[in-house]
């Protein structure tokens, strides 16, 4: 087990090294930040001094080696625009993105499981047909279009919900959170719904498929033969057995929701990591872009590593294959 763990850690470190090179070269190729950050009225000397101060006068390989050296010490660079640590700038936005991702995931489970359960138990009813048709719409409709429609409907037409921003926040565990205030919850409603639509559709289909498979199992037939009530059969014997794959997929998808909340945060002016990366791309703030992408790579590497370790603990065959 120790050798397997060491091998997986070595693979994770190799992935991080390769991705750091790809990210750094990719960001280096998308333009020259000097053209945006330095005033057109600046003299040649002022322009040269600014380039030297930002470290952009060095060859790309030298900049990359300097970046790697700082990265090993936990420093991913300073923002060209804000002149503060890029990592600190991103971590300040993490709570906003995190509460949006967690709230949308909880909404997906709360809405998707009952709807999927009903669609699986009564597959030929008109309600089930409508639910499955709605799930296809959830997969198909682009989130930016849904976001605009929600704003037009609930903010412009009815005037019920604010169209953007985070609203009033409150401190908890050293960070500011919107879900602790009524105004913050009103601001969260539409971004959370927009982010949750795809996940709701996914949970509906996973739950329905699981119910259709489990409902024909021998232990369910045996439970009916014993005379158990239908509610006990559904909630104890069916629902418990279909929850493992649902929770697994939703948990793995949480990383994707956090990483790709960019569109939703931009549409609703939600001050999270997604909006920060869009603003940084607009001004070519390279340290922030690189730090964000490396943080996302690290998050997916850690999630996959934990999943592999969990499989090794749960399935003895994985342990045997690793020897």
PDB file of C-alpha atoms in Angstrom:
ATOM      1  CA  UNK A   1       0.000   0.000   0.000  1.00  0.00           C
ATOM      2  CA  UNK A   2       2.886   2.359   0.809  1.00  0.00           C
ATOM      3  CA  UNK A   3       4.531   1.737  -2.586  1.00  0.00           C
ATOM      4  CA  UNK A   4       1.191   2.348  -4.337  1.00  0.00           C
ATOM      5  CA  UNK A   5       0.703   5.586  -2.408  1.00  0.00           C
ATOM      6  CA  UNK A   6       4.226   6.761  -3.222  1.00  0.00           C
ATOM      7  CA  UNK A   7       3.755   5.910  -6.903  1.00  0.00           C
ATOM      8  CA  UNK A   8       0.479   7.844  -7.054  1.00  0.00           C
ATOM      9  CA  UNK A   9       2.062  10.837  -5.300  1.00  0.00           C
ATOM     10  CA  UNK A  10       4.950  10.729  -7.791  1.00  0.00           C
ATOM     11  CA  UNK A  11       2.486  10.631 -10.692  1.00  0.00           C
ATOM     12  CA  UNK A  12       0.563  13.577  -9.180  1.00  0.00           C
ATOM     13  CA  UNK A  13       3.796  15.592  -8.849  1.00  0.00           C
ATOM     14  CA  UNK A  14       4.706  14.781 -12.472  1.00  0.00           C
ATOM     15  CA  UNK A  15       1.266  15.901 -13.659  1.00  0.00           C
ATOM     16  CA  UNK A  16       1.654  19.177 -11.736  1.00  0.00           C
ATOM     17  CA  UNK A  17       5.103  19.747 -13.299  1.00  0.00           C
ATOM     18  CA  UNK A  18       3.878  19.111 -16.860  1.00  0.00           C
ATOM     19  CA  UNK A  19       0.765  21.233 -16.356  1.00  0.00           C
ATOM     20  CA  UNK A  20       2.814  24.088 -14.893  1.00  0.00           C
ATOM     21  CA  UNK A  21       4.918  24.162 -18.087  1.00  0.00           C
ATOM     22  CA  UNK A  22       1.835  23.995 -20.354  1.00  0.00           C
ATOM     23  CA  UNK A  23      -0.002  26.684 -18.367  1.00  0.00           C
ATOM     24  CA  UNK A  24       3.006  28.994 -18.240  1.00  0.00           C
ATOM     25  CA  UNK A  25       3.782  28.693 -21.975  1.00  0.00           C
ATOM     26  CA  UNK A  26       0.077  28.978 -22.882  1.00  0.00           C
ATOM     27  CA  UNK A  27      -0.401  32.166 -20.836  1.00  0.00           C
ATOM     28  CA  UNK A  28       2.886  33.576 -22.207  1.00  0.00           C
ATOM     29  CA  UNK A  29       1.532  33.156 -25.755  1.00  0.00           C
ATOM     30  CA  UNK A  30      -1.708  35.158 -25.366  1.00  0.00           C
ATOM     31  CA  UNK A  31      -0.256  38.646 -25.812  1.00  0.00           C
ATOM     32  CA  UNK A  32       1.997  41.171 -24.188  1.00  0.00           C
ATOM     33  CA  UNK A  33       0.682  42.647 -20.897  1.00  0.00           C
ATOM     34  CA  UNK A  34       2.955  45.661 -21.348  1.00  0.00           C
ATOM     35  CA  UNK A  35       0.722  46.918 -24.166  1.00  0.00           C
ATOM     36  CA  UNK A  36      -2.238  47.066 -21.737  1.00  0.00           C
ATOM     37  CA  UNK A  37      -0.647  47.901 -18.395  1.00  0.00           C
ATOM     38  CA  UNK A  38       1.673  50.727 -19.478  1.00  0.00           C
ATOM     39  CA  UNK A  39       0.248  54.066 -20.597  1.00  0.00           C
ATOM     40  CA  UNK A  40       0.681  54.885 -24.318  1.00  0.00           C
ATOM     41  CA  UNK A  41       2.056  58.293 -23.241  1.00  0.00           C
ATOM     42  CA  UNK A  42       4.931  56.672 -21.305  1.00  0.00           C
ATOM     43  CA  UNK A  43       8.450  57.393 -22.545  1.00  0.00           C
ATOM     44  CA  UNK A  44      10.748  54.651 -23.812  1.00  0.00           C
ATOM     45  CA  UNK A  45      12.751  54.760 -20.573  1.00  0.00           C
ATOM     46  CA  UNK A  46       9.630  54.472 -18.386  1.00  0.00           C
ATOM     47  CA  UNK A  47       8.415  51.588 -20.539  1.00  0.00           C
ATOM     48  CA  UNK A  48      11.763  49.798 -20.259  1.00  0.00           C
ATOM     49  CA  UNK A  49      11.862  50.288 -16.487  1.00  0.00           C
ATOM     50  CA  UNK A  50       8.328  48.891 -16.122  1.00  0.00           C
ATOM     51  CA  UNK A  51       9.180  45.831 -18.240  1.00  0.00           C
ATOM     52  CA  UNK A  52      12.263  45.178 -16.120  1.00  0.00           C
ATOM     53  CA  UNK A  53      10.300  45.651 -12.879  1.00  0.00           C
ATOM     54  CA  UNK A  54       7.720  43.058 -13.985  1.00  0.00           C
ATOM     55  CA  UNK A  55      10.461  40.612 -14.982  1.00  0.00           C
ATOM     56  CA  UNK A  56       9.249  40.517 -18.574  1.00  0.00           C
ATOM     57  CA  UNK A  57      12.675  41.350 -20.022  1.00  0.00           C
ATOM     58  CA  UNK A  58      13.932  37.829 -19.234  1.00  0.00           C
ATOM     59  CA  UNK A  59      13.673  34.914 -21.718  1.00  0.00           C
ATOM     60  CA  UNK A  60      10.626  32.676 -21.220  1.00  0.00           C
ATOM     61  CA  UNK A  61      12.698  29.710 -19.941  1.00  0.00           C
ATOM     62  CA  UNK A  62      14.284  31.938 -17.297  1.00  0.00           C
ATOM     63  CA  UNK A  63      10.884  33.312 -16.268  1.00  0.00           C
ATOM     64  CA  UNK A  64       9.571  29.732 -16.004  1.00  0.00           C
ATOM     65  CA  UNK A  65      12.485  28.548 -13.851  1.00  0.00           C
ATOM     66  CA  UNK A  66      12.018  31.581 -11.604  1.00  0.00           C
ATOM     67  CA  UNK A  67       8.299  30.764 -11.382  1.00  0.00           C
ATOM     68  CA  UNK A  68       9.061  27.128 -10.458  1.00  0.00           C
ATOM     69  CA  UNK A  69      11.553  28.208  -7.782  1.00  0.00           C
ATOM     70  CA  UNK A  70       9.013  30.572  -6.224  1.00  0.00           C
ATOM     71  CA  UNK A  71       6.257  27.943  -6.549  1.00  0.00           C
ATOM     72  CA  UNK A  72       8.251  25.478  -4.446  1.00  0.00           C
ATOM     73  CA  UNK A  73       8.286  28.150  -1.723  1.00  0.00           C
ATOM     74  CA  UNK A  74       4.500  28.682  -1.994  1.00  0.00           C
ATOM     75  CA  UNK A  75       4.797  31.933  -3.957  1.00  0.00           C
ATOM     76  CA  UNK A  76       2.960  32.065  -7.309  1.00  0.00           C
ATOM     77  CA  UNK A  77       3.862  35.692  -8.009  1.00  0.00           C
ATOM     78  CA  UNK A  78       2.366  39.151  -7.525  1.00  0.00           C
ATOM     79  CA  UNK A  79      -0.509  40.570  -9.502  1.00  0.00           C
ATOM     80  CA  UNK A  80       0.602  43.056 -12.176  1.00  0.00           C
ATOM     81  CA  UNK A  81      -2.556  45.136 -11.585  1.00  0.00           C
ATOM     82  CA  UNK A  82      -3.121  45.024  -7.801  1.00  0.00           C
ATOM     83  CA  UNK A  83       0.550  44.531  -6.750  1.00  0.00           C
ATOM     84  CA  UNK A  84      -0.449  41.935  -4.116  1.00  0.00           C
ATOM     85  CA  UNK A  85       0.145  38.187  -3.928  1.00  0.00           C
ATOM     86  CA  UNK A  86      -1.837  36.469  -6.711  1.00  0.00           C
ATOM     87  CA  UNK A  87      -2.615  33.533  -4.411  1.00  0.00           C
ATOM     88  CA  UNK A  88      -3.980  35.874  -1.711  1.00  0.00           C
ATOM     89  CA  UNK A  89      -6.124  37.636  -4.323  1.00  0.00           C
ATOM     90  CA  UNK A  90      -7.625  34.307  -5.427  1.00  0.00           C
ATOM     91  CA  UNK A  91      -8.136  32.928  -1.925  1.00  0.00           C
ATOM     92  CA  UNK A  92     -10.128  36.070  -1.017  1.00  0.00           C
ATOM     93  CA  UNK A  93     -12.602  35.108  -3.782  1.00  0.00           C
ATOM     94  CA  UNK A  94     -12.815  31.410  -2.841  1.00  0.00           C
ATOM     95  CA  UNK A  95     -15.725  31.749  -0.314  1.00  0.00           C
ATOM     96  CA  UNK A  96     -17.943  33.452  -2.929  1.00  0.00           C
ATOM     97  CA  UNK A  97     -17.377  30.693  -5.497  1.00  0.00           C
ATOM     98  CA  UNK A  98     -17.509  27.935  -2.885  1.00  0.00           C
ATOM     99  CA  UNK A  99     -20.907  28.928  -1.467  1.00  0.00           C
ATOM    100  CA  UNK A 100     -22.308  29.189  -4.992  1.00  0.00           C
ATOM    101  CA  UNK A 101     -21.005  25.716  -5.930  1.00  0.00           C
ATOM    102  CA  UNK A 102     -22.136  24.041  -2.690  1.00  0.00           C
ATOM    103  CA  UNK A 103     -25.603  25.662  -2.787  1.00  0.00           C
ATOM    104  CA  UNK A 104     -26.133  24.580  -6.414  1.00  0.00           C
ATOM    105  CA  UNK A 105     -25.019  21.020  -5.583  1.00  0.00           C
ATOM    106  CA  UNK A 106     -27.416  20.816  -2.613  1.00  0.00           C
ATOM    107  CA  UNK A 107     -30.233  22.172  -4.798  1.00  0.00           C
ATOM    108  CA  UNK A 108     -29.415  19.567  -7.457  1.00  0.00           C
ATOM    109  CA  UNK A 109     -29.659  16.748  -4.892  1.00  0.00           C
ATOM    110  CA  UNK A 110     -32.821  18.136  -3.254  1.00  0.00           C
ATOM    111  CA  UNK A 111     -34.643  18.539  -6.583  1.00  0.00           C
ATOM    112  CA  UNK A 112     -33.051  15.838  -8.732  1.00  0.00           C
ATOM    113  CA  UNK A 113     -33.412  12.810  -6.435  1.00  0.00           C
ATOM    114  CA  UNK A 114     -37.223  13.087  -5.836  1.00  0.00           C
ATOM    115  CA  UNK A 115     -37.887  13.833  -9.507  1.00  0.00           C
ATOM    116  CA  UNK A 116     -35.627  10.990 -10.674  1.00  0.00           C
ATOM    117  CA  UNK A 117     -37.171   8.630  -8.134  1.00  0.00           C
ATOM    118  CA  UNK A 118     -40.683   9.392  -9.370  1.00  0.00           C
ATOM    119  CA  UNK A 119     -39.605   9.065 -13.020  1.00  0.00           C
ATOM    120  CA  UNK A 120     -38.098   5.659 -12.233  1.00  0.00           C
ATOM    121  CA  UNK A 121     -41.088   4.345 -10.284  1.00  0.00           C
ATOM    122  CA  UNK A 122     -43.716   5.537 -12.790  1.00  0.00           C
ATOM    123  CA  UNK A 123     -41.841   5.657 -16.126  1.00  0.00           C
ATOM    124  CA  UNK A 124     -44.943   5.688 -18.331  1.00  0.00           C
ATOM    125  CA  UNK A 125     -46.830   8.535 -16.651  1.00  0.00           C
ATOM    126  CA  UNK A 126     -47.137  11.949 -18.293  1.00  0.00           C
ATOM    127  CA  UNK A 127     -45.403  13.603 -15.336  1.00  0.00           C
ATOM    128  CA  UNK A 128     -42.381  11.292 -15.767  1.00  0.00           C
ATOM    129  CA  UNK A 129     -42.267  12.040 -19.490  1.00  0.00           C
ATOM    130  CA  UNK A 130     -42.313  15.772 -18.692  1.00  0.00           C
ATOM    131  CA  UNK A 131     -39.542  15.361 -16.106  1.00  0.00           C
ATOM    132  CA  UNK A 132     -37.295  13.516 -18.570  1.00  0.00           C
ATOM    133  CA  UNK A 133     -38.023  16.077 -21.301  1.00  0.00           C
ATOM    134  CA  UNK A 134     -37.133  18.842 -18.837  1.00  0.00           C
ATOM    135  CA  UNK A 135     -33.867  17.090 -17.999  1.00  0.00           C
ATOM    136  CA  UNK A 136     -32.924  17.142 -21.693  1.00  0.00           C
ATOM    137  CA  UNK A 137     -33.546  20.899 -21.719  1.00  0.00           C
ATOM    138  CA  UNK A 138     -31.315  21.237 -18.645  1.00  0.00           C
ATOM    139  CA  UNK A 139     -28.494  19.512 -20.536  1.00  0.00           C
ATOM    140  CA  UNK A 140     -29.069  21.388 -23.786  1.00  0.00           C
ATOM    141  CA  UNK A 141     -29.671  25.032 -22.856  1.00  0.00           C
ATOM    142  CA  UNK A 142     -26.469  27.116 -22.609  1.00  0.00           C
ATOM    143  CA  UNK A 143     -25.998  28.591 -19.150  1.00  0.00           C
ATOM    144  CA  UNK A 144     -25.311  32.131 -20.431  1.00  0.00           C
ATOM    145  CA  UNK A 145     -28.686  32.153 -22.249  1.00  0.00           C
ATOM    146  CA  UNK A 146     -30.513  30.773 -19.190  1.00  0.00           C
ATOM    147  CA  UNK A 147     -28.840  33.422 -17.015  1.00  0.00           C
ATOM    148  CA  UNK A 148     -29.966  36.250 -19.290  1.00  0.00           C
ATOM    149  CA  UNK A 149     -33.526  34.876 -19.385  1.00  0.00           C
ATOM    150  CA  UNK A 150     -33.607  34.647 -15.564  1.00  0.00           C
ATOM    151  CA  UNK A 151     -32.469  38.276 -15.258  1.00  0.00           C
ATOM    152  CA  UNK A 152     -35.023  39.461 -17.826  1.00  0.00           C
ATOM    153  CA  UNK A 153     -37.816  37.546 -16.096  1.00  0.00           C
ATOM    154  CA  UNK A 154     -37.190  37.914 -12.346  1.00  0.00           C
ATOM    155  CA  UNK A 155     -35.271  41.213 -12.250  1.00  0.00           C
ATOM    156  CA  UNK A 156     -36.500  43.286 -15.192  1.00  0.00           C
ATOM    157  CA  UNK A 157     -40.104  42.039 -15.649  1.00  0.00           C
ATOM    158  CA  UNK A 158     -41.227  41.109 -12.116  1.00  0.00           C
ATOM    159  CA  UNK A 159     -38.587  43.004 -10.125  1.00  0.00           C
ATOM    160  CA  UNK A 160     -38.436  40.244  -7.498  1.00  0.00           C
ATOM    161  CA  UNK A 161     -34.674  39.538  -7.392  1.00  0.00           C
ATOM    162  CA  UNK A 162     -31.506  41.648  -7.802  1.00  0.00           C
ATOM    163  CA  UNK A 163     -29.778  41.146 -11.149  1.00  0.00           C
ATOM    164  CA  UNK A 164     -26.169  41.084  -9.926  1.00  0.00           C
ATOM    165  CA  UNK A 165     -23.647  41.421  -7.119  1.00  0.00           C
ATOM    166  CA  UNK A 166     -23.308  39.530  -3.863  1.00  0.00           C
ATOM    167  CA  UNK A 167     -25.531  41.684  -1.649  1.00  0.00           C
ATOM    168  CA  UNK A 168     -25.119  42.027   2.099  1.00  0.00           C
ATOM    169  CA  UNK A 169     -22.677  39.563   3.647  1.00  0.00           C
ATOM    170  CA  UNK A 170     -21.804  38.455   7.184  1.00  0.00           C
ATOM    171  CA  UNK A 171     -18.566  37.167   8.728  1.00  0.00           C
ATOM    172  CA  UNK A 172     -18.267  33.509   9.682  1.00  0.00           C
ATOM    173  CA  UNK A 173     -15.079  31.461  10.148  1.00  0.00           C
ATOM    174  CA  UNK A 174     -12.999  34.463   9.070  1.00  0.00           C
ATOM    175  CA  UNK A 175     -14.699  34.924   5.691  1.00  0.00           C
ATOM    176  CA  UNK A 176     -17.661  36.851   4.283  1.00  0.00           C
ATOM    177  CA  UNK A 177     -20.721  34.737   3.319  1.00  0.00           C
ATOM    178  CA  UNK A 178     -23.921  35.743   1.531  1.00  0.00           C
ATOM    179  CA  UNK A 179     -26.121  32.877   2.702  1.00  0.00           C
ATOM    180  CA  UNK A 180     -26.157  34.288   6.254  1.00  0.00           C
ATOM    181  CA  UNK A 181     -28.263  37.345   5.314  1.00  0.00           C
ATOM    182  CA  UNK A 182     -31.670  37.683   3.653  1.00  0.00           C
ATOM    183  CA  UNK A 183     -30.307  40.161   1.102  1.00  0.00           C
ATOM    184  CA  UNK A 184     -27.419  37.802   0.325  1.00  0.00           C
ATOM    185  CA  UNK A 185     -29.825  34.894  -0.205  1.00  0.00           C
ATOM    186  CA  UNK A 186     -31.856  37.024  -2.630  1.00  0.00           C
ATOM    187  CA  UNK A 187     -28.680  37.754  -4.596  1.00  0.00           C
ATOM    188  CA  UNK A 188     -27.722  34.048  -4.579  1.00  0.00           C
ATOM    189  CA  UNK A 189     -31.067  32.732  -5.885  1.00  0.00           C
ATOM    190  CA  UNK A 190     -30.615  33.193  -9.630  1.00  0.00           C
ATOM    191  CA  UNK A 191     -26.860  32.321  -9.868  1.00  0.00           C
ATOM    192  CA  UNK A 192     -27.457  29.135  -7.844  1.00  0.00           C
ATOM    193  CA  UNK A 193     -30.422  28.122 -10.016  1.00  0.00           C
ATOM    194  CA  UNK A 194     -28.444  28.813 -13.181  1.00  0.00           C
ATOM    195  CA  UNK A 195     -25.483  26.767 -11.956  1.00  0.00           C
ATOM    196  CA  UNK A 196     -27.705  23.927 -10.682  1.00  0.00           C
ATOM    197  CA  UNK A 197     -29.783  23.286 -13.830  1.00  0.00           C
ATOM    198  CA  UNK A 198     -27.206  21.000 -15.472  1.00  0.00           C
ATOM    199  CA  UNK A 199     -26.610  19.114 -12.208  1.00  0.00           C
ATOM    200  CA  UNK A 200     -30.346  18.658 -11.579  1.00  0.00           C
ATOM    201  CA  UNK A 201     -30.703  17.067 -15.021  1.00  0.00           C
ATOM    202  CA  UNK A 202     -27.733  14.791 -14.345  1.00  0.00           C
ATOM    203  CA  UNK A 203     -29.069  13.678 -10.933  1.00  0.00           C
ATOM    204  CA  UNK A 204     -32.549  13.015 -12.399  1.00  0.00           C
ATOM    205  CA  UNK A 205     -31.120  10.701 -15.068  1.00  0.00           C
ATOM    206  CA  UNK A 206     -28.749   8.910 -12.673  1.00  0.00           C
ATOM    207  CA  UNK A 207     -31.525   8.349 -10.119  1.00  0.00           C
ATOM    208  CA  UNK A 208     -34.044   7.170 -12.700  1.00  0.00           C
ATOM    209  CA  UNK A 209     -31.554   4.699 -14.235  1.00  0.00           C
ATOM    210  CA  UNK A 210     -30.658   3.374 -10.780  1.00  0.00           C
ATOM    211  CA  UNK A 211     -34.306   2.914  -9.773  1.00  0.00           C
ATOM    212  CA  UNK A 212     -35.171   1.071 -12.998  1.00  0.00           C
ATOM    213  CA  UNK A 213     -32.250  -1.319 -12.372  1.00  0.00           C
ATOM    214  CA  UNK A 214     -32.772  -1.877  -8.638  1.00  0.00           C
ATOM    215  CA  UNK A 215     -36.563  -2.192  -8.735  1.00  0.00           C
ATOM    216  CA  UNK A 216     -36.229  -5.505 -10.631  1.00  0.00           C
ATOM    217  CA  UNK A 217     -33.686  -6.971  -8.178  1.00  0.00           C
ATOM    218  CA  UNK A 218     -34.401 -10.185  -6.281  1.00  0.00           C
ATOM    219  CA  UNK A 219     -34.113  -8.525  -2.860  1.00  0.00           C
ATOM    220  CA  UNK A 220     -36.810  -6.008  -3.800  1.00  0.00           C
ATOM    221  CA  UNK A 221     -39.086  -8.841  -4.972  1.00  0.00           C
ATOM    222  CA  UNK A 222     -38.334 -10.692  -1.734  1.00  0.00           C
ATOM    223  CA  UNK A 223     -39.171  -7.564   0.315  1.00  0.00           C
ATOM    224  CA  UNK A 224     -42.547  -7.348  -1.464  1.00  0.00           C
ATOM    225  CA  UNK A 225     -43.128 -11.069  -0.859  1.00  0.00           C
ATOM    226  CA  UNK A 226     -42.529 -10.486   2.865  1.00  0.00           C
ATOM    227  CA  UNK A 227     -45.355  -7.957   2.830  1.00  0.00           C
ATOM    228  CA  UNK A 228     -43.307  -4.821   3.521  1.00  0.00           C
ATOM    229  CA  UNK A 229     -44.987  -1.522   2.789  1.00  0.00           C
ATOM    230  CA  UNK A 230     -44.214   0.172  -0.529  1.00  0.00           C
ATOM    231  CA  UNK A 231     -42.754   3.224   1.209  1.00  0.00           C
ATOM    232  CA  UNK A 232     -40.328   1.033   3.216  1.00  0.00           C
ATOM    233  CA  UNK A 233     -39.273  -0.823   0.067  1.00  0.00           C
ATOM    234  CA  UNK A 234     -38.637   2.441  -1.806  1.00  0.00           C
ATOM    235  CA  UNK A 235     -36.876   4.436   0.920  1.00  0.00           C
ATOM    236  CA  UNK A 236     -34.940   1.599   2.582  1.00  0.00           C
ATOM    237  CA  UNK A 237     -34.216  -0.970  -0.137  1.00  0.00           C
ATOM    238  CA  UNK A 238     -34.283   1.063  -3.367  1.00  0.00           C
ATOM    239  CA  UNK A 239     -33.134   4.577  -2.459  1.00  0.00           C
ATOM    240  CA  UNK A 240     -30.219   3.487  -0.261  1.00  0.00           C
ATOM    241  CA  UNK A 241     -28.765   1.306  -3.013  1.00  0.00           C
ATOM    242  CA  UNK A 242     -28.941   3.932  -5.760  1.00  0.00           C
ATOM    243  CA  UNK A 243     -27.394   6.733  -3.686  1.00  0.00           C
ATOM    244  CA  UNK A 244     -23.764   5.507  -3.897  1.00  0.00           C
ATOM    245  CA  UNK A 245     -23.272   6.180  -7.647  1.00  0.00           C
ATOM    246  CA  UNK A 246     -25.299   9.408  -7.419  1.00  0.00           C
ATOM    247  CA  UNK A 247     -23.199  10.813  -4.571  1.00  0.00           C
ATOM    248  CA  UNK A 248     -19.965   9.665  -6.274  1.00  0.00           C
ATOM    249  CA  UNK A 249     -20.764  11.425  -9.557  1.00  0.00           C
ATOM    250  CA  UNK A 250     -22.090  14.574  -7.861  1.00  0.00           C
ATOM    251  CA  UNK A 251     -19.023  14.740  -5.594  1.00  0.00           C
ATOM    252  CA  UNK A 252     -16.608  14.423  -8.517  1.00  0.00           C
ATOM    253  CA  UNK A 253     -18.641  17.006 -10.444  1.00  0.00           C
ATOM    254  CA  UNK A 254     -18.237  19.513  -7.605  1.00  0.00           C
ATOM    255  CA  UNK A 255     -14.697  20.279  -8.773  1.00  0.00           C
ATOM    256  CA  UNK A 256     -15.999  20.943 -12.277  1.00  0.00           C
ATOM    257  CA  UNK A 257     -18.684  23.289 -10.921  1.00  0.00           C
ATOM    258  CA  UNK A 258     -16.081  25.281  -8.953  1.00  0.00           C
ATOM    259  CA  UNK A 259     -13.681  25.479 -11.900  1.00  0.00           C
ATOM    260  CA  UNK A 260     -16.266  26.351 -14.562  1.00  0.00           C
ATOM    261  CA  UNK A 261     -18.522  28.776 -12.669  1.00  0.00           C
ATOM    262  CA  UNK A 262     -16.910  31.473 -14.824  1.00  0.00           C
ATOM    263  CA  UNK A 263     -19.934  32.045 -17.077  1.00  0.00           C
ATOM    264  CA  UNK A 264     -22.462  32.242 -14.241  1.00  0.00           C
ATOM    265  CA  UNK A 265     -20.286  34.582 -12.159  1.00  0.00           C
ATOM    266  CA  UNK A 266     -19.703  36.855 -15.154  1.00  0.00           C
ATOM    267  CA  UNK A 267     -23.406  37.087 -16.075  1.00  0.00           C
ATOM    268  CA  UNK A 268     -24.519  37.871 -12.509  1.00  0.00           C
ATOM    269  CA  UNK A 269     -21.428  39.969 -11.585  1.00  0.00           C
ATOM    270  CA  UNK A 270     -20.761  37.520  -8.764  1.00  0.00           C
ATOM    271  CA  UNK A 271     -17.359  38.442  -7.231  1.00  0.00           C
ATOM    272  CA  UNK A 272     -15.908  34.947  -7.191  1.00  0.00           C
ATOM    273  CA  UNK A 273     -12.839  33.307  -8.703  1.00  0.00           C
ATOM    274  CA  UNK A 274     -14.495  33.000 -12.122  1.00  0.00           C
ATOM    275  CA  UNK A 275     -15.091  36.747 -12.468  1.00  0.00           C
ATOM    276  CA  UNK A 276     -11.558  37.403 -11.205  1.00  0.00           C
ATOM    277  CA  UNK A 277     -10.015  35.215 -13.913  1.00  0.00           C
ATOM    278  CA  UNK A 278     -12.109  36.913 -16.637  1.00  0.00           C
ATOM    279  CA  UNK A 279     -11.050  40.365 -15.398  1.00  0.00           C
ATOM    280  CA  UNK A 280      -7.412  39.179 -15.225  1.00  0.00           C
ATOM    281  CA  UNK A 281      -7.540  37.847 -18.790  1.00  0.00           C
ATOM    282  CA  UNK A 282      -8.884  41.210 -20.002  1.00  0.00           C
ATOM    283  CA  UNK A 283      -5.819  43.013 -18.600  1.00  0.00           C
ATOM    284  CA  UNK A 284      -3.390  40.091 -19.158  1.00  0.00           C
ATOM    285  CA  UNK A 285      -2.549  39.850 -15.461  1.00  0.00           C
ATOM    286  CA  UNK A 286      -0.360  36.772 -15.998  1.00  0.00           C
ATOM    287  CA  UNK A 287       0.477  35.877 -12.357  1.00  0.00           C
ATOM    288  CA  UNK A 288      -3.234  35.744 -11.426  1.00  0.00           C
ATOM    289  CA  UNK A 289      -4.118  33.688 -14.532  1.00  0.00           C
ATOM    290  CA  UNK A 290      -1.298  31.209 -13.902  1.00  0.00           C
ATOM    291  CA  UNK A 291      -2.099  30.979 -10.163  1.00  0.00           C
ATOM    292  CA  UNK A 292      -5.799  30.317 -10.862  1.00  0.00           C
ATOM    293  CA  UNK A 293      -5.082  27.622 -13.454  1.00  0.00           C
ATOM    294  CA  UNK A 294      -2.495  25.923 -11.225  1.00  0.00           C
ATOM    295  CA  UNK A 295      -4.965  25.971  -8.321  1.00  0.00           C
ATOM    296  CA  UNK A 296      -7.581  24.271 -10.527  1.00  0.00           C
ATOM    297  CA  UNK A 297      -5.048  21.660 -11.677  1.00  0.00           C
ATOM    298  CA  UNK A 298      -4.066  20.986  -8.060  1.00  0.00           C
ATOM    299  CA  UNK A 299      -7.733  20.622  -7.063  1.00  0.00           C
ATOM    300  CA  UNK A 300      -8.432  18.018  -9.780  1.00  0.00           C
ATOM    301  CA  UNK A 301      -5.187  16.139  -9.036  1.00  0.00           C
ATOM    302  CA  UNK A 302      -6.062  15.946  -5.320  1.00  0.00           C
ATOM    303  CA  UNK A 303      -9.664  14.843  -6.035  1.00  0.00           C
ATOM    304  CA  UNK A 304      -8.497  12.088  -8.406  1.00  0.00           C
ATOM    305  CA  UNK A 305      -5.822  10.998  -5.944  1.00  0.00           C
ATOM    306  CA  UNK A 306      -8.404  10.734  -3.138  1.00  0.00           C
ATOM    307  CA  UNK A 307     -10.775   8.779  -5.403  1.00  0.00           C
ATOM    308  CA  UNK A 308      -7.988   6.339  -6.348  1.00  0.00           C
ATOM    309  CA  UNK A 309      -7.079   5.863  -2.684  1.00  0.00           C
ATOM    310  CA  UNK A 310     -10.740   5.323  -1.785  1.00  0.00           C
ATOM    311  CA  UNK A 311     -11.052   2.673  -4.524  1.00  0.00           C
ATOM    312  CA  UNK A 312      -7.934   0.969  -3.176  1.00  0.00           C
ATOM    313  CA  UNK A 313      -9.465   0.824   0.306  1.00  0.00           C
ATOM    314  CA  UNK A 314     -12.906  -0.322  -0.892  1.00  0.00           C
ATOM    315  CA  UNK A 315     -11.836  -2.798  -3.601  1.00  0.00           C
ATOM    316  CA  UNK A 316      -9.150  -5.387  -2.692  1.00  0.00           C
ATOM    317  CA  UNK A 317      -8.555  -6.132  -6.403  1.00  0.00           C
ATOM    318  CA  UNK A 318      -7.037  -2.641  -6.840  1.00  0.00           C
ATOM    319  CA  UNK A 319      -4.599  -3.401  -4.046  1.00  0.00           C
ATOM    320  CA  UNK A 320      -3.616  -6.704  -5.670  1.00  0.00           C
ATOM    321  CA  UNK A 321      -3.100  -5.087  -9.083  1.00  0.00           C
ATOM    322  CA  UNK A 322      -0.887  -2.420  -7.503  1.00  0.00           C
ATOM    323  CA  UNK A 323       1.630  -4.982  -6.201  1.00  0.00           C
TER     324      UNK A 323
END
